[in-house]
mmCIF file of C-alpha atoms and ligand atoms in Angstrom:
data_model
loop_
_atom_site.group_PDB
_atom_site.id
_atom_site.type_symbol
_atom_site.label_atom_id
_atom_site.label_comp_id
_atom_site.label_asym_id
_atom_site.label_seq_id
_atom_site.Cartn_x
_atom_site.Cartn_y
_atom_site.Cartn_z
ATOM 1 C CA UNK O 649 -26.601 11.583 -41.372
ATOM 2 C CA UNK O 650 -23.818 12.847 -38.579
ATOM 3 C CA UNK O 651 -23.887 12.138 -34.795
ATOM 4 C CA UNK O 652 -24.480 15.114 -32.750
ATOM 5 C CA UNK O 653 -21.656 16.429 -30.739
ATOM 6 C CA UNK O 654 -23.477 18.332 -27.502
ATOM 7 C CA UNK O 655 -23.029 15.200 -25.694
ATOM 8 C CA UNK O 656 -20.784 15.005 -22.306
ATOM 9 C CA UNK O 657 -17.355 13.463 -23.427
ATOM 10 C CA UNK O 658 -17.497 9.723 -23.050
ATOM 11 C CA UNK O 659 -20.932 9.333 -23.971
ATOM 12 C CA UNK O 660 -21.736 7.738 -27.359
ATOM 13 C CA UNK O 661 -22.469 9.915 -30.191
ATOM 14 C CA UNK O 662 -25.733 9.021 -31.378
ATOM 15 C CA UNK O 663 -28.967 10.659 -30.030
ATOM 16 C CA UNK O 664 -32.023 8.631 -29.628
ATOM 17 C CA UNK O 665 -33.950 10.441 -31.999
ATOM 18 C CA UNK O 666 -30.992 10.414 -34.493
ATOM 19 C CA UNK O 667 -30.589 6.393 -34.248
ATOM 20 C CA UNK O 668 -34.402 5.961 -34.251
ATOM 21 C CA UNK O 669 -34.382 8.065 -37.890
ATOM 22 C CA UNK O 670 -31.730 6.302 -38.932
ATOM 23 C CA UNK O 671 -33.124 2.882 -38.313
ATOM 24 C CA UNK O 672 -36.456 4.071 -39.720
ATOM 25 C CA UNK O 673 -38.265 3.101 -36.338
ATOM 26 C CA UNK O 674 -40.136 5.496 -33.934
ATOM 27 C CA UNK O 675 -38.481 6.681 -30.532
ATOM 28 C CA UNK O 676 -40.740 4.742 -28.638
ATOM 29 C CA UNK O 677 -39.921 1.503 -30.325
ATOM 30 C CA UNK O 678 -36.620 2.164 -29.636
ATOM 31 C CA UNK O 679 -37.229 3.214 -25.799
ATOM 32 C CA UNK O 680 -39.185 -0.186 -25.682
ATOM 33 C CA UNK O 681 -36.248 -2.079 -27.085
ATOM 34 C CA UNK O 682 -33.813 -0.283 -24.643
ATOM 35 C CA UNK O 683 -35.824 -1.390 -21.808
ATOM 36 C CA UNK O 684 -36.870 -4.830 -22.803
ATOM 37 C CA UNK O 685 -33.666 -5.847 -24.054
ATOM 38 C CA UNK O 686 -31.147 -3.785 -22.101
ATOM 39 C CA UNK O 687 -30.097 -2.233 -25.451
ATOM 40 C CA UNK O 688 -27.805 1.166 -25.765
ATOM 41 C CA UNK O 689 -27.112 3.302 -23.096
ATOM 42 C CA UNK O 690 -28.744 3.386 -19.685
ATOM 43 C CA UNK O 691 -32.570 5.034 -18.946
ATOM 44 C CA UNK O 692 -30.965 6.891 -16.457
ATOM 45 C CA UNK O 693 -28.741 9.336 -18.468
ATOM 46 C CA UNK O 694 -31.913 11.191 -19.117
ATOM 47 C CA UNK O 695 -31.275 13.663 -21.936
ATOM 48 C CA UNK O 696 -27.729 12.767 -22.485
ATOM 49 C CA UNK O 697 -28.695 9.382 -23.564
ATOM 50 C CA UNK O 698 -26.093 8.491 -26.360
ATOM 51 C CA UNK O 699 -25.817 5.449 -28.797
ATOM 52 C CA UNK O 700 -22.307 4.473 -29.466
ATOM 53 C CA UNK O 701 -21.057 3.596 -32.827
ATOM 54 C CA UNK O 702 -21.044 0.178 -32.122
ATOM 55 C CA UNK O 703 -24.645 0.431 -30.515
ATOM 56 C CA UNK O 704 -26.194 1.602 -33.785
ATOM 57 C CA UNK O 705 -23.744 -1.046 -35.699
ATOM 58 C CA UNK O 706 -25.651 -3.689 -33.575
ATOM 59 C CA UNK O 707 -29.213 -2.051 -33.812
ATOM 60 C CA UNK O 708 -28.781 -2.147 -37.612
ATOM 61 C CA UNK O 709 -27.616 -5.884 -37.031
ATOM 62 C CA UNK O 710 -30.780 -6.584 -35.002
ATOM 63 C CA UNK O 711 -32.832 -5.111 -37.372
ATOM 64 C CA UNK O 712 -31.346 -7.366 -40.280
ATOM 65 C CA UNK O 713 -31.959 -10.598 -38.323
ATOM 66 C CA UNK O 714 -35.691 -9.579 -37.498
ATOM 67 C CA UNK O 715 -36.006 -8.721 -41.398
ATOM 68 C CA UNK O 716 -34.991 -12.510 -41.746
ATOM 69 C CA UNK O 717 -37.703 -13.757 -39.684
ATOM 70 C CA UNK O 718 -35.983 -13.912 -36.395
ATOM 71 C CA UNK O 719 -37.930 -12.849 -33.086
ATOM 72 C CA UNK O 720 -37.224 -9.508 -31.674
ATOM 73 C CA UNK O 721 -35.891 -11.240 -28.280
ATOM 74 C CA UNK O 722 -33.782 -13.609 -30.084
ATOM 75 C CA UNK O 723 -32.233 -10.960 -32.734
ATOM 76 C CA UNK O 724 -31.231 -8.562 -29.622
ATOM 77 C CA UNK O 725 -29.667 -11.586 -28.056
ATOM 78 C CA UNK O 726 -27.898 -12.366 -31.234
ATOM 79 C CA UNK O 727 -26.861 -8.634 -32.079
ATOM 80 C CA UNK O 728 -25.982 -7.612 -28.413
ATOM 81 C CA UNK O 729 -24.194 -10.722 -27.832
ATOM 82 C CA UNK O 730 -25.599 -11.261 -24.302
ATOM 83 C CA UNK O 731 -28.673 -12.686 -22.680
ATOM 84 C CA UNK O 732 -30.837 -10.092 -21.315
ATOM 85 C CA UNK O 733 -29.118 -10.473 -18.104
ATOM 86 C CA UNK O 734 -26.040 -8.990 -19.820
ATOM 87 C CA UNK O 735 -24.024 -12.148 -19.072
ATOM 88 C CA UNK O 736 -21.568 -13.302 -22.064
ATOM 89 C CA UNK O 737 -23.050 -16.636 -23.737
ATOM 90 C CA UNK O 738 -20.223 -19.423 -22.694
ATOM 91 C CA UNK O 739 -19.317 -21.180 -26.096
ATOM 92 C CA UNK O 740 -21.116 -24.522 -24.886
ATOM 93 C CA UNK O 741 -24.411 -22.730 -24.789
ATOM 94 C CA UNK O 742 -23.796 -21.165 -28.698
ATOM 95 C CA UNK O 743 -22.996 -24.736 -29.598
ATOM 96 C CA UNK O 744 -26.029 -26.146 -28.114
ATOM 97 C CA UNK O 745 -28.127 -23.392 -29.652
ATOM 98 C CA UNK O 746 -26.350 -24.080 -33.307
ATOM 99 C CA UNK O 747 -26.828 -27.595 -33.127
ATOM 100 C CA UNK O 748 -30.436 -27.407 -32.031
ATOM 101 C CA UNK O 749 -31.194 -24.689 -34.757
ATOM 102 C CA UNK O 750 -29.267 -26.496 -37.533
ATOM 103 C CA UNK O 751 -31.302 -29.718 -36.208
ATOM 104 C CA UNK O 752 -34.516 -27.958 -36.779
ATOM 105 C CA UNK O 753 -33.392 -26.238 -40.215
ATOM 106 C CA UNK O 754 -34.374 -22.770 -38.426
ATOM 107 C CA UNK O 755 -31.831 -21.334 -41.202
ATOM 108 C CA UNK O 756 -32.392 -17.629 -39.872
ATOM 109 C CA UNK O 757 -31.470 -18.707 -36.528
ATOM 110 C CA UNK O 758 -28.485 -20.498 -37.892
ATOM 111 C CA UNK O 759 -27.425 -17.638 -39.650
ATOM 112 C CA UNK O 760 -27.924 -15.051 -36.729
ATOM 113 C CA UNK O 761 -26.253 -16.952 -34.339
ATOM 114 C CA UNK O 762 -23.387 -17.548 -36.812
ATOM 115 C CA UNK O 763 -22.789 -13.841 -37.052
ATOM 116 C CA UNK O 764 -23.123 -13.180 -33.534
ATOM 117 C CA UNK O 765 -20.559 -15.697 -32.706
ATOM 118 C CA UNK O 766 -18.186 -14.523 -35.427
ATOM 119 C CA UNK O 767 -19.004 -10.818 -34.397
ATOM 120 C CA UNK O 768 -18.585 -11.405 -30.790
ATOM 121 C CA UNK O 769 -15.847 -13.892 -30.820
ATOM 122 C CA UNK O 770 -13.883 -13.325 -33.842
ATOM 123 C CA UNK O 771 -13.393 -15.862 -36.495
ATOM 124 C CA UNK O 772 -10.524 -17.885 -34.691
ATOM 125 C CA UNK O 773 -12.162 -18.257 -31.279
ATOM 126 C CA UNK O 774 -15.569 -18.894 -32.808
ATOM 127 C CA UNK O 775 -13.740 -21.597 -35.011
ATOM 128 C CA UNK O 776 -12.196 -23.195 -32.251
ATOM 129 C CA UNK O 777 -14.637 -22.934 -29.233
ATOM 130 C CA UNK O 778 -17.792 -23.311 -30.984
ATOM 131 C CA UNK O 779 -17.985 -24.287 -34.592
ATOM 132 C CA UNK O 780 -15.243 -27.155 -34.575
ATOM 133 C CA UNK O 781 -17.289 -28.476 -31.676
ATOM 134 C CA UNK O 782 -20.169 -28.646 -33.577
ATOM 135 C CA UNK O 783 -19.044 -30.319 -36.701
ATOM 136 C CA UNK O 784 -17.194 -32.523 -34.589
ATOM 137 C CA UNK O 785 -20.665 -33.514 -32.924
ATOM 138 C CA UNK O 786 -22.090 -34.027 -36.182
ATOM 139 C CA UNK O 787 -19.241 -36.141 -37.488
ATOM 140 C CA UNK O 788 -19.695 -38.475 -34.615
ATOM 141 C CA UNK O 789 -23.378 -38.690 -34.743
ATOM 142 C CA UNK O 790 -23.110 -39.613 -38.355
ATOM 143 C CA UNK O 791 -20.134 -42.232 -37.431
ATOM 144 C CA UNK O 792 -23.062 -43.434 -35.005
ATOM 145 C CA UNK O 793 -25.328 -43.792 -37.624
ATOM 146 C CA UNK O 794 -27.559 -40.950 -36.895
ATOM 147 C CA UNK O 795 -28.412 -39.736 -40.235
ATOM 148 C CA UNK O 796 -27.977 -36.136 -39.643
ATOM 149 C CA UNK O 797 -27.258 -35.059 -43.276
ATOM 150 C CA UNK O 798 -29.787 -32.539 -43.333
ATOM 151 C CA UNK O 799 -28.574 -30.575 -40.120
ATOM 152 C CA UNK O 800 -24.849 -31.000 -41.531
ATOM 153 C CA UNK O 801 -25.584 -29.584 -45.006
ATOM 154 C CA UNK O 802 -27.652 -26.806 -43.570
ATOM 155 C CA UNK O 803 -25.134 -25.927 -41.215
ATOM 156 C CA UNK O 804 -21.654 -25.992 -43.463
ATOM 157 C CA UNK O 805 -23.553 -23.774 -45.874
ATOM 158 C CA UNK O 806 -24.481 -21.536 -43.538
ATOM 159 C CA UNK O 807 -21.322 -21.274 -42.118
ATOM 160 C CA UNK O 808 -19.603 -20.888 -45.286
ATOM 161 C CA UNK O 809 -21.795 -18.006 -45.713
ATOM 162 C CA UNK O 810 -21.149 -16.340 -42.583
ATOM 163 C CA UNK O 811 -17.587 -16.703 -43.041
ATOM 164 C CA UNK O 812 -17.968 -14.980 -46.071
ATOM 165 C CA UNK O 813 -20.080 -12.073 -44.622
ATOM 166 C CA UNK O 814 -17.585 -11.923 -41.908
ATOM 167 C CA UNK O 815 -14.568 -11.608 -44.395
ATOM 168 C CA UNK O 816 -16.561 -8.809 -46.453
ATOM 169 C CA UNK O 817 -16.252 -6.714 -43.435
ATOM 170 C CA UNK O 818 -12.907 -6.049 -44.203
ATOM 171 C CA UNK O 819 -10.986 -4.655 -47.219
ATOM 172 C CA UNK O 820 -11.180 -7.163 -50.193
ATOM 173 C CA UNK O 821 -7.966 -5.993 -52.060
ATOM 174 C CA UNK O 822 -5.488 -6.080 -49.234
ATOM 175 C CA UNK O 823 -2.549 -4.966 -51.327
ATOM 176 C CA UNK O 824 0.747 -7.329 -51.331
ATOM 177 C CA UNK O 825 1.682 -10.951 -52.788
ATOM 178 C CA UNK O 826 -1.212 -13.151 -51.473
ATOM 179 C CA UNK O 827 -1.300 -16.522 -49.495
ATOM 180 C CA UNK O 828 -2.974 -19.067 -51.967
ATOM 181 C CA UNK O 829 -5.190 -21.315 -50.116
ATOM 182 C CA UNK O 830 -6.749 -24.146 -51.952
ATOM 183 C CA UNK O 831 -8.278 -27.496 -50.980
ATOM 184 C CA UNK O 832 -6.398 -30.553 -52.735
ATOM 185 C CA UNK O 833 -8.309 -31.784 -55.932
ATOM 186 C CA UNK O 834 -10.351 -34.592 -54.441
ATOM 187 C CA UNK O 835 -10.874 -32.501 -51.056
ATOM 188 C CA UNK O 836 -14.427 -31.320 -50.469
ATOM 189 C CA UNK O 837 -13.806 -30.242 -46.610
ATOM 190 C CA UNK O 838 -13.270 -26.649 -46.953
ATOM 191 C CA UNK O 839 -14.449 -24.925 -43.523
ATOM 192 C CA UNK O 840 -11.250 -25.152 -42.004
ATOM 193 C CA UNK O 841 -9.476 -23.343 -45.156
ATOM 194 C CA UNK O 842 -12.427 -20.899 -44.864
ATOM 195 C CA UNK O 843 -12.161 -20.372 -41.168
ATOM 196 C CA UNK O 844 -8.164 -19.725 -41.842
ATOM 197 C CA UNK O 845 -9.412 -17.204 -44.664
ATOM 198 C CA UNK O 846 -11.926 -14.909 -42.615
ATOM 199 C CA UNK O 847 -8.752 -14.937 -39.779
ATOM 200 C CA UNK O 848 -6.145 -13.732 -42.109
ATOM 201 C CA UNK O 849 -9.226 -10.929 -43.595
ATOM 202 C CA UNK O 850 -9.245 -9.747 -39.947
ATOM 203 C CA UNK O 851 -5.307 -9.784 -39.721
ATOM 204 C CA UNK O 852 -5.258 -7.880 -43.139
ATOM 205 C CA UNK O 853 -3.348 -10.619 -44.757
ATOM 206 C CA UNK O 854 -4.152 -10.802 -48.439
ATOM 207 C CA UNK O 855 -5.530 -14.004 -49.349
ATOM 208 C CA UNK O 856 -6.356 -15.612 -52.836
ATOM 209 C CA UNK O 857 -9.000 -18.535 -51.653
ATOM 210 C CA UNK O 858 -9.809 -20.944 -54.188
ATOM 211 C CA UNK O 859 -12.208 -23.473 -52.284
ATOM 212 C CA UNK O 860 -13.083 -26.975 -52.577
ATOM 213 C CA UNK O 861 -11.881 -29.691 -55.062
ATOM 214 C CA UNK O 862 -9.531 -27.437 -56.905
ATOM 215 C CA UNK O 863 -8.027 -28.772 -60.032
ATOM 216 C CA UNK O 864 -4.207 -29.624 -59.865
ATOM 217 C CA UNK O 865 -3.792 -27.464 -63.084
ATOM 218 C CA UNK O 866 -5.752 -24.448 -61.648
ATOM 219 C CA UNK O 867 -3.599 -24.324 -58.473
ATOM 220 C CA UNK O 868 -0.518 -24.744 -60.553
ATOM 221 C CA UNK O 869 -1.554 -21.724 -63.089
ATOM 222 C CA UNK O 870 -2.799 -19.250 -60.221
ATOM 223 C CA UNK O 871 0.531 -19.927 -58.541
ATOM 224 C CA UNK O 872 2.521 -19.776 -61.754
ATOM 225 C CA UNK O 873 0.394 -16.179 -62.401
ATOM 226 C CA UNK O 874 -0.391 -14.879 -58.557
ATOM 227 C CA UNK O 875 3.226 -14.992 -57.498
ATOM 228 C CA UNK O 876 1.888 -15.895 -53.906
ATOM 229 C CA UNK O 877 4.209 -15.724 -50.490
ATOM 230 C CA UNK O 878 2.619 -19.055 -49.635
ATOM 231 C CA UNK O 879 0.380 -21.937 -51.308
ATOM 232 C CA UNK O 880 -1.242 -23.966 -48.534
ATOM 233 C CA UNK O 881 -3.015 -27.126 -49.583
ATOM 234 C CA UNK O 882 -5.651 -28.587 -47.242
ATOM 235 C CA UNK O 883 -6.283 -32.221 -47.028
ATOM 236 C CA UNK O 884 -8.519 -33.749 -44.302
ATOM 237 C CA UNK O 885 -8.548 -37.452 -45.488
ATOM 238 C CA UNK O 886 -5.557 -39.429 -46.372
ATOM 239 C CA UNK O 887 -7.025 -40.189 -49.600
ATOM 240 C CA UNK O 888 -7.194 -36.310 -50.649
ATOM 241 C CA UNK O 889 -3.316 -35.465 -49.791
ATOM 242 C CA UNK O 890 -2.048 -34.631 -53.099
ATOM 243 C CA UNK O 891 1.973 -34.463 -52.333
ATOM 244 C CA UNK O 892 2.590 -34.690 -56.196
ATOM 245 C CA UNK O 893 0.545 -31.114 -56.447
ATOM 246 C CA UNK O 894 2.698 -30.145 -53.394
ATOM 247 C CA UNK O 895 5.951 -30.713 -55.144
ATOM 248 C CA UNK O 896 5.120 -29.470 -58.347
ATOM 249 C CA UNK O 897 4.090 -26.138 -56.668
ATOM 250 C CA UNK O 898 7.524 -26.011 -55.008
ATOM 251 C CA UNK O 899 9.193 -26.889 -58.634
ATOM 252 C CA UNK O 900 7.492 -23.322 -59.348
ATOM 253 C CA UNK O 901 9.476 -21.723 -56.828
ATOM 254 C CA UNK O 902 6.574 -21.285 -54.400
ATOM 255 C CA UNK O 903 6.753 -21.747 -50.583
ATOM 256 C CA UNK O 904 4.229 -24.774 -49.952
ATOM 257 C CA UNK O 905 2.369 -25.322 -46.555
ATOM 258 C CA UNK O 906 0.448 -28.473 -46.388
ATOM 259 C CA UNK O 907 -2.492 -27.968 -43.793
ATOM 260 C CA UNK O 908 -4.829 -30.837 -42.094
ATOM 261 C CA UNK O 909 -5.234 -34.374 -40.780
ATOM 262 C CA UNK O 910 -4.913 -35.675 -44.605
ATOM 263 C CA UNK O 911 -1.435 -34.872 -45.003
ATOM 264 C CA UNK O 912 -0.206 -36.873 -41.699
ATOM 265 C CA UNK O 913 0.597 -39.967 -42.699
ATOM 266 C CA UNK O 914 2.900 -38.764 -45.541
ATOM 267 C CA UNK O 915 5.667 -37.940 -42.831
ATOM 268 C CA UNK O 916 8.114 -35.133 -43.665
ATOM 269 C CA UNK O 917 7.822 -34.445 -47.355
ATOM 270 C CA UNK O 918 10.168 -31.041 -46.832
ATOM 271 C CA UNK O 919 7.047 -28.961 -46.791
ATOM 272 C CA UNK O 920 5.471 -27.028 -43.602
ATOM 273 C CA UNK O 921 2.605 -28.882 -42.012
ATOM 274 C CA UNK O 922 0.038 -27.395 -39.987
ATOM 275 C CA UNK O 923 -2.802 -29.159 -38.384
ATOM 276 C CA UNK O 924 -4.230 -26.442 -36.301
ATOM 277 C CA UNK O 925 -5.839 -23.171 -37.161
ATOM 278 C CA UNK O 926 -3.367 -21.009 -34.951
ATOM 279 C CA UNK O 927 -0.256 -22.540 -36.750
ATOM 280 C CA UNK O 928 -1.666 -22.066 -40.082
ATOM 281 C CA UNK O 929 -2.139 -18.236 -39.367
ATOM 282 C CA UNK O 930 1.342 -18.099 -37.863
ATOM 283 C CA UNK O 931 2.838 -19.965 -40.945
ATOM 284 C CA UNK O 932 0.726 -17.470 -43.335
ATOM 285 C CA UNK O 933 1.775 -14.099 -41.283
ATOM 286 C CA UNK O 934 5.393 -15.420 -41.434
ATOM 287 C CA UNK O 935 5.430 -15.390 -45.159
ATOM 288 C CA UNK O 936 3.179 -12.454 -45.830
ATOM 289 C CA UNK O 937 5.628 -10.572 -43.528
ATOM 290 C CA UNK O 938 2.479 -8.737 -42.055
HETATM 291 C C1 B12 I 1159 -18.634 -31.182 -42.700
HETATM 292 C C2 B12 I 1159 -18.288 -32.272 -42.999
HETATM 293 C C3 B12 I 1159 -18.449 -32.533 -44.196
HETATM 294 C C4 B12 I 1159 -19.356 -31.595 -45.414
HETATM 295 C C5 B12 I 1159 -17.967 -30.741 -45.815
HETATM 296 C C6 B12 I 1159 -18.767 -29.200 -46.014
HETATM 297 C C7 B12 I 1159 -17.382 -28.207 -46.249
HETATM 298 N N1 B12 I 1159 -17.841 -27.102 -47.255
HETATM 299 O O1 B12 I 1159 -16.240 -28.138 -45.760
HETATM 300 C C8 B12 I 1159 -19.654 -32.384 -46.587
HETATM 301 C C9 B12 I 1159 -21.147 -32.815 -46.362
HETATM 302 C C10 B12 I 1159 -19.499 -31.976 -48.055
HETATM 303 C C11 B12 I 1159 -18.576 -33.740 -46.237
HETATM 304 C C12 B12 I 1159 -18.314 -34.836 -47.390
HETATM 305 C C13 B12 I 1159 -17.805 -35.942 -46.745
HETATM 306 N N2 B12 I 1159 -17.392 -36.330 -45.828
HETATM 307 CO CO1 B12 I 1159 -17.385 -35.231 -44.128
HETATM 308 N N3 B12 I 1159 -17.333 -34.443 -42.759
HETATM 309 C C14 B12 I 1159 -17.708 -33.166 -41.841
HETATM 310 C C15 B12 I 1159 -17.577 -32.873 -40.613
HETATM 311 C C16 B12 I 1159 -18.740 -32.855 -40.211
HETATM 312 C C17 B12 I 1159 -16.893 -31.789 -40.224
HETATM 313 C C18 B12 I 1159 -15.726 -31.420 -41.172
HETATM 314 C C19 B12 I 1159 -14.579 -30.313 -40.721
HETATM 315 O O2 B12 I 1159 -14.864 -29.349 -41.134
HETATM 316 N N4 B12 I 1159 -13.776 -30.696 -39.783
HETATM 317 C C20 B12 I 1159 -12.825 -29.737 -38.992
HETATM 318 C C21 B12 I 1159 -13.135 -29.663 -37.413
HETATM 319 C C22 B12 I 1159 -14.440 -29.387 -36.869
HETATM 320 O O3 B12 I 1159 -12.517 -31.278 -37.123
HETATM 321 P P1 B12 I 1159 -11.477 -31.398 -36.052
HETATM 322 O O4 B12 I 1159 -11.427 -32.916 -35.730
HETATM 323 O O5 B12 I 1159 -11.680 -30.486 -34.829
HETATM 324 O O6 B12 I 1159 -10.405 -30.952 -36.753
HETATM 325 C C23 B12 I 1159 -9.082 -31.495 -36.598
HETATM 326 C C24 B12 I 1159 -7.913 -31.130 -37.858
HETATM 327 O O7 B12 I 1159 -9.130 -30.780 -39.146
HETATM 328 C C25 B12 I 1159 -7.368 -29.725 -37.174
HETATM 329 N N5 B12 I 1159 -8.062 -28.409 -37.823
HETATM 330 C C26 B12 I 1159 -9.121 -28.163 -37.428
HETATM 331 N N6 B12 I 1159 -9.410 -27.023 -37.650
HETATM 332 C C27 B12 I 1159 -8.581 -26.524 -38.346
HETATM 333 C C28 B12 I 1159 -7.989 -25.352 -39.257
HETATM 334 C C29 B12 I 1159 -6.748 -25.300 -39.862
HETATM 335 C C30 B12 I 1159 -6.524 -24.220 -40.730
HETATM 336 C C31 B12 I 1159 -6.249 -26.186 -39.592
HETATM 337 C C32 B12 I 1159 -4.493 -26.053 -40.550
HETATM 338 C C33 B12 I 1159 -6.222 -27.326 -39.142
HETATM 339 C C34 B12 I 1159 -7.676 -27.470 -38.386
HETATM 340 O O8 B12 I 1159 -7.559 -29.964 -35.927
HETATM 341 C C35 B12 I 1159 -8.216 -31.098 -35.712
HETATM 342 C C36 B12 I 1159 -7.315 -32.461 -35.045
HETATM 343 O O9 B12 I 1159 -6.556 -32.778 -35.970
HETATM 344 C C37 B12 I 1159 -16.244 -34.286 -40.381
HETATM 345 C C38 B12 I 1159 -16.489 -34.750 -38.993
HETATM 346 C C39 B12 I 1159 -15.154 -34.200 -38.257
HETATM 347 N N7 B12 I 1159 -14.723 -34.346 -37.068
HETATM 348 O O10 B12 I 1159 -14.215 -33.725 -38.738
HETATM 349 C C40 B12 I 1159 -16.877 -35.509 -41.497
HETATM 350 C C41 B12 I 1159 -15.655 -36.129 -42.020
HETATM 351 C C42 B12 I 1159 -14.313 -35.313 -42.238
HETATM 352 N N8 B12 I 1159 -16.287 -36.377 -43.449
HETATM 353 C C43 B12 I 1159 -16.184 -37.514 -43.483
HETATM 354 C C44 B12 I 1159 -16.334 -38.377 -45.032
HETATM 355 C C45 B12 I 1159 -16.118 -40.019 -45.177
HETATM 356 C C46 B12 I 1159 -17.001 -37.810 -45.939
HETATM 357 C C47 B12 I 1159 -17.612 -37.940 -47.065
HETATM 358 C C48 B12 I 1159 -16.593 -39.130 -48.163
HETATM 359 C C49 B12 I 1159 -18.774 -39.154 -47.320
HETATM 360 C C50 B12 I 1159 -19.284 -39.266 -48.389
HETATM 361 N N9 B12 I 1159 -19.376 -40.411 -48.400
HETATM 362 O O11 B12 I 1159 -19.826 -38.738 -49.131
HETATM 363 C C51 B12 I 1159 -17.805 -36.992 -48.248
HETATM 364 C C52 B12 I 1159 -16.319 -36.962 -48.592
HETATM 365 C C53 B12 I 1159 -16.204 -35.625 -49.506
HETATM 366 C C54 B12 I 1159 -14.745 -35.370 -50.153
HETATM 367 N N10 B12 I 1159 -14.408 -35.835 -51.236
HETATM 368 O O12 B12 I 1159 -13.653 -34.716 -49.399
HETATM 369 C C55 B12 I 1159 -15.363 -38.328 -42.590
HETATM 370 C C56 B12 I 1159 -13.881 -38.545 -43.248
HETATM 371 C C57 B12 I 1159 -13.125 -39.794 -42.586
HETATM 372 C C58 B12 I 1159 -11.660 -40.163 -43.132
HETATM 373 N N11 B12 I 1159 -10.742 -39.289 -42.115
HETATM 374 O O13 B12 I 1159 -11.419 -40.858 -44.014
HETATM 375 C C59 B12 I 1159 -15.646 -37.820 -41.365
HETATM 376 C C60 B12 I 1159 -14.616 -37.712 -40.270
HETATM 377 C C61 B12 I 1159 -16.903 -38.201 -40.813
HETATM 378 C C62 B12 I 1159 -16.934 -39.234 -40.187
HETATM 379 N N12 B12 I 1159 -17.062 -39.341 -38.713
HETATM 380 O O14 B12 I 1159 -16.338 -40.118 -40.489
HETATM 381 N N13 B12 I 1159 -18.325 -33.659 -45.344
#
C-alpha cells in the first residue's frame, strides 16, 4: 500500500483512510483514537490530515500491544511514549511503572513498557536511566530479604526478549569481523551484555553474542573460527571472572576486553577492563573501526 502524495509539503504521507485500511480498523475508530489519545495529525488539519511513517509504525505497535491484552489507553501511551497530555515520561516514572507491572506479573504491560522505553530512549539510555536502576532496586530488595524472585525472573526474561526484539529491528548480518560477546563459563548475569549487544546493533557494529554460562571451549572455538575484532568476556561476581580463559583467548591472537565488576579484584592483567556501558561501546566501536 503506497502513501498518497497530494498532501501539502511537510505533512505526513498517509491519509487517514489509508491508515485505517492498513490497520484494519474503521476510520471512525482511528478518529476516536486521535481525539481520545492525541494520536496522529491534529484534527484542525481538516482534509489535509496526514499520518507520518512514524505515526503508522507506532499505531501498528499500539495494535500489537492491544492484541497482547493491554488496555487501549495504556497501549497508546506506551506506543506514543507520552501521557495524554503529551508530556515526555520521566525515567523515574518508567522505572516505577515497570517495577509495579513486574511485581504484579502483568507480563503484557512489562513487555509494552519495555518496548516503548527502548523505542523512545534507545537501548543505552533505557538501560542506564530505567532498567539498571530497576534491577538494582530488585537486588537491594532481595538483599533486604524481600523474596521478589518472581518479579526478578519475570522482569529479567522480559528484558532479554525486549532487547532481542529491539536488536531485530536492525539488519541481522552486518558485514565485517564481529565483536564476540560472552559471559564467563560460570556467569549467569547476561543483561548488561544484552544491553551492549542492542546498543551495538543500533550502531551497526557486527556482533556475535553467545549468552550466559558459555563454556571456555566454546568461547575459544568461536574465537578461533570467527576471527573477531574483539572478544568481550563478562563477569558480575569475582567468583566468575575467568582470567585463564582471557589469557587463552589472547594467546589465540585475539584482542580481549574484560567487562563487569567481577574482574575488578584482579587488577591490571594486561586486558582492557570496562565497567560501564558507554566505555564498553567505545571499546567495541574502536576495534570494529566503525
Ligand atoms: C537480574 C539478576 C539475576 C538474574 C540474572 C538474569 C540475567 N539474564 O542476567 C538471575 C535470577 C539469573 C540471577 C542469579 C543469581 N544471582 Co543475581 N542478580 C540480578 C540483579 C538483580 C541484576 C543484575 C544486573 O543486571 N546488574 C547490572 C546492573 C543493573 O547493576 P549495576 O550495579 O548498576 O551495574 C554495575 C556494573 O555491572 C556496571 N554495569 C552496569 N551495566 C553495564 C553494562 C556494561 C556493558 C558494562 C561493561 C558494565 C555495566 O556498572 C555498575 C557499577 O559497577 C543483581 C542486583 C544488582 N544490583 O546488580 C543480582 C546479583 C548480581 N545477583 C547476585 C547473586 C548472588 C546471584 C546468585 C548467586 C543467586 C543464587 N544463589 O542463585 C545467582 C548467580 C548465578 C550465576 N551463576 O551467575 C548478587 C551478586 C553478589 C556478588 N557480587 O557476588 C546480586 C548483586 C544480588 C545481591 N544483591 O546480592 N541474578
